[in-house]
Coordinates of C-alpha atoms in Angstrom, one line a residue:
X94 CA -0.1 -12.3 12.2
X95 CA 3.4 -10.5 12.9
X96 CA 5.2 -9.3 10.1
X97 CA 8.8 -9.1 10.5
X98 CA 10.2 -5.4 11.6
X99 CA 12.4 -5.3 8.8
X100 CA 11.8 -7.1 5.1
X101 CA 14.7 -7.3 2.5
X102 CA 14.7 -8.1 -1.3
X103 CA 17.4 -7.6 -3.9
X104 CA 17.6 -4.3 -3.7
X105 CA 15.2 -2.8 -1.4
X106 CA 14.9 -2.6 2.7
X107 CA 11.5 -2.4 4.0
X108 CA 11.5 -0.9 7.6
X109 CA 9.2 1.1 10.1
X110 CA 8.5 4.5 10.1
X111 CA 10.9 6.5 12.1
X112 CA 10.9 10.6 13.1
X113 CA 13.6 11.4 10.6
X114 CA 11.2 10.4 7.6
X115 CA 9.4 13.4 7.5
X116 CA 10.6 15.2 4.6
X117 CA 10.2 12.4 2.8
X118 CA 6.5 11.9 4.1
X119 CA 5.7 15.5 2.9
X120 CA 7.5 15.4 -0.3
X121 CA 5.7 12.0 -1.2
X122 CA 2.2 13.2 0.1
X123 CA 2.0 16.6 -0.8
X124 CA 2.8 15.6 -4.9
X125 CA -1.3 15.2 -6.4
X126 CA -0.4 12.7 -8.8
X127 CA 0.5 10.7 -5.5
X128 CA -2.5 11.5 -3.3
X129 CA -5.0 11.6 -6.1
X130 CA -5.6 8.0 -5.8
X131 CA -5.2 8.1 -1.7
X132 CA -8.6 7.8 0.5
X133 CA -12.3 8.8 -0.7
X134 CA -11.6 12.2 -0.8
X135 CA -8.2 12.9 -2.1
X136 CA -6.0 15.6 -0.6
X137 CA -2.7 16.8 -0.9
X138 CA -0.6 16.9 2.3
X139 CA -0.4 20.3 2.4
X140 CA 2.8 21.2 5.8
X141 CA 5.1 19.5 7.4
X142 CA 2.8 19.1 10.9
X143 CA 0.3 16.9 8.8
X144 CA 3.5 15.1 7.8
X145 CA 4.9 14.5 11.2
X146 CA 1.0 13.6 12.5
X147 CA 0.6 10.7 9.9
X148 CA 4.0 9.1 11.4
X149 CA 3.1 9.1 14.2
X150 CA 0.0 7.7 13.5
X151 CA 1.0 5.4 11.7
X152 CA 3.9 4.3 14.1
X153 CA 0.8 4.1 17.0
X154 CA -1.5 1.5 14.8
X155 CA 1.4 -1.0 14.5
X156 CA 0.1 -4.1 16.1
X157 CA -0.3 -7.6 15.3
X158 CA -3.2 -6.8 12.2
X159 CA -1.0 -3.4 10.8
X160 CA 2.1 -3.1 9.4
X161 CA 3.8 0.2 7.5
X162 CA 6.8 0.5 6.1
X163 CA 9.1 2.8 4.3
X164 CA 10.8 1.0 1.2
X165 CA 14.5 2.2 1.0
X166 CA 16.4 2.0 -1.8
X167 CA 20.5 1.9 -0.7
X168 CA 19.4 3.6 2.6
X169 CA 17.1 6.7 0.5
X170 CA 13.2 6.4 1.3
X171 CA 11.5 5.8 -2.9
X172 CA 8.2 4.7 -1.3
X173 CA 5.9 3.0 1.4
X174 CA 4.2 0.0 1.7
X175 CA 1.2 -1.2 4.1
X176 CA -0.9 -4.0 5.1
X177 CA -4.4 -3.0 7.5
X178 CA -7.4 -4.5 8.1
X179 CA -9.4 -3.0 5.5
X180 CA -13.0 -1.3 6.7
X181 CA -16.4 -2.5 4.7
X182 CA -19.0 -0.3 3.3
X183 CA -22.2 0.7 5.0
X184 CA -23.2 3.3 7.7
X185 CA -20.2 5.5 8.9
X186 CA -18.4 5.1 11.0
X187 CA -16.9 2.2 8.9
X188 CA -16.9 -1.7 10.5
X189 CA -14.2 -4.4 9.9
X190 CA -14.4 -6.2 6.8
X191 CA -12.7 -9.2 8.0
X192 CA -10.6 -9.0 5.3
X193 CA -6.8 -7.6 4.9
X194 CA -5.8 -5.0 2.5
X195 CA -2.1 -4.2 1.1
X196 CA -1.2 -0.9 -0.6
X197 CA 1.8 0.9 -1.8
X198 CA 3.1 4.7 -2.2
X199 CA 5.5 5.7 -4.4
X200 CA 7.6 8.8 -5.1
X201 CA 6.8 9.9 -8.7
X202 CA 10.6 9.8 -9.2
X203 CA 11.0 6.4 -8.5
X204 CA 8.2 4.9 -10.7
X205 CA 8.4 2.2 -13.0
X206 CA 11.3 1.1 -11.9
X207 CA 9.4 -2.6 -10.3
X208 CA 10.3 -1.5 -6.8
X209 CA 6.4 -1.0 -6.1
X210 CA 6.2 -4.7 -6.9
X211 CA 9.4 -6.0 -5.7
X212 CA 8.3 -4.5 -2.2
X213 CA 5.1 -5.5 -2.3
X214 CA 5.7 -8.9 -3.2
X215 CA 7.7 -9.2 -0.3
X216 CA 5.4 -8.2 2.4
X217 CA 2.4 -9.8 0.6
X218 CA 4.4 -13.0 1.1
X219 CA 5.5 -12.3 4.3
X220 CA 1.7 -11.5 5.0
X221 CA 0.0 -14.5 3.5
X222 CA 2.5 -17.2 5.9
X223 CA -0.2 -16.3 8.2
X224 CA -3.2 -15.2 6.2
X225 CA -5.1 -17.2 4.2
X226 CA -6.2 -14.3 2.2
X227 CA -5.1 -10.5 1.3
X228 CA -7.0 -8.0 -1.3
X229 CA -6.2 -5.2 -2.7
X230 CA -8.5 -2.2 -4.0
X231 CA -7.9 0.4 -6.7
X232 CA -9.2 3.1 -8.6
X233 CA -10.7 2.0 -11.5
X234 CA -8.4 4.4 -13.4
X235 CA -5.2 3.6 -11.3
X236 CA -3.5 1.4 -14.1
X237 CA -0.6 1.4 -12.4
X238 CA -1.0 0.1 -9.1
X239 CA -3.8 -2.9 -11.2
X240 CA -0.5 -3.7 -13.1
X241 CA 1.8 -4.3 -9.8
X242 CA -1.5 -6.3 -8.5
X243 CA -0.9 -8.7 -11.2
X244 CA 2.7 -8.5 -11.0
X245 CA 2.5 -9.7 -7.6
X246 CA 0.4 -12.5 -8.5
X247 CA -2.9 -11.1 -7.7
X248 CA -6.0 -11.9 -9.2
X249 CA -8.1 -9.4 -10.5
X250 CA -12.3 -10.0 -8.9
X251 CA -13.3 -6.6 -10.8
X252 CA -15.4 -3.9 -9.9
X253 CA -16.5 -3.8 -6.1
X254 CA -18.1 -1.3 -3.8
X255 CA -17.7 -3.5 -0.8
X256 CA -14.7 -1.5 1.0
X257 CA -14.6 2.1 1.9
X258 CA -18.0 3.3 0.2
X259 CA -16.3 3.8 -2.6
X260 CA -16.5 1.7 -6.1
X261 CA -13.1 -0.1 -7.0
X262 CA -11.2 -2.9 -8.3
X263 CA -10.6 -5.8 -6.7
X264 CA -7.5 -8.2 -6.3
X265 CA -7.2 -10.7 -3.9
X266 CA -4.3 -13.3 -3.2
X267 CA -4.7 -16.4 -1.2
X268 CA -2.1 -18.6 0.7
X269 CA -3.6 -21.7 -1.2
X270 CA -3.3 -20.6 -4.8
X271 CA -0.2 -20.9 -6.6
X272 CA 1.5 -17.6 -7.4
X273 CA 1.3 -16.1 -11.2
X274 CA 3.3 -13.2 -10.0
X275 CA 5.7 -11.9 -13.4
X276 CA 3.8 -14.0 -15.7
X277 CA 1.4 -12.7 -18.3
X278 CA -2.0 -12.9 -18.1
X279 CA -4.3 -15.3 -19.9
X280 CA -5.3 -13.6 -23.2
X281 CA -2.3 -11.2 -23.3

């Protein structure tokens, strides 16, 4: 799988990290109501080193399974978006799951706005041309990130504890099933 270096949609431009994004990593990661759903044990991003470490990180695990990219919004940074192998439970350190995960981070100032889904929709598209599957995990109290799941045409499994050691919700898409993205769901 190769996703493209650079997604568009209407409004948004999803590209690669680059060096100059580090005030916006730190301002995005160091806000709790961002990184309280982030990882098993939630932290905020606390300096601007830890900042400019997670680019680069990020920048190194780009490959052919991994892409990250910062959404931009008429050339400003509102949020990220990722797609990763995503690890399964059991003995540390964590193995591959097999499966691929996409996520999304967004600046508390540009929420519910739809550019979480509009971005995600794009590289969840771009990602199942080669994929026959993609997932998605949440907190079971992360309401907002289920609701771009299903906005993206997602469909919800329910509670899992097969990723990360952690109990979640699960979402998966597959290239095979026709898209319900924007519609409502059954019973609603």
């Amino acid at each position: 799988m190769r996703i493209p270096t650079t997604l568009t949609t209407d409004r948004l431009t999803l590209r690669p990290w680059r060096d100059d994004d580090v005030d916006f990593a730190f301002d995005l990661y160091s806000r709790w109501e961002v990184a309280r759903f982030l990882g098993r044990t939630p932290a905020v991003m606390t300096d601007r080193v830890e900042a400019e470490r997670r680019i680069a990180r990020l920048r190194a695990l780009e490959d052919d399974l991994r892409a990250f990219r910062v959404v931009e919004l008429a050339g400003t940074p509102v949020g990220t978006v990722m797609l990763q192998p995503i690890p399964a439970s059991g003995p540390e350190p964590l193995r591959p799951s097999g499966d691929t995960e996409i996520g999304w981070h967004f600046h508390p100032e540009h929420w519910g706005h739809g550019y979480a889904a509009e971005a995600a929709r794009a590289l969840l598209t771009a990602a199942l041309a080669d994929l026959p599957r993609v997932v998605a995990v949440t907190y079971p109290d992360n309401a907002a990130s289920q609701r771009v799941c299903e906005r993206i045409g997602m469909r919800r499994l329910g509670p899992t504890d097969a990723y990360y050691n952690v109990r979640m919700e699960l979402f998966e898409a597959s290239a095979t099933e026709e898209s319900g993205a924007d519609t409502p769901p059954e019973g609603s």
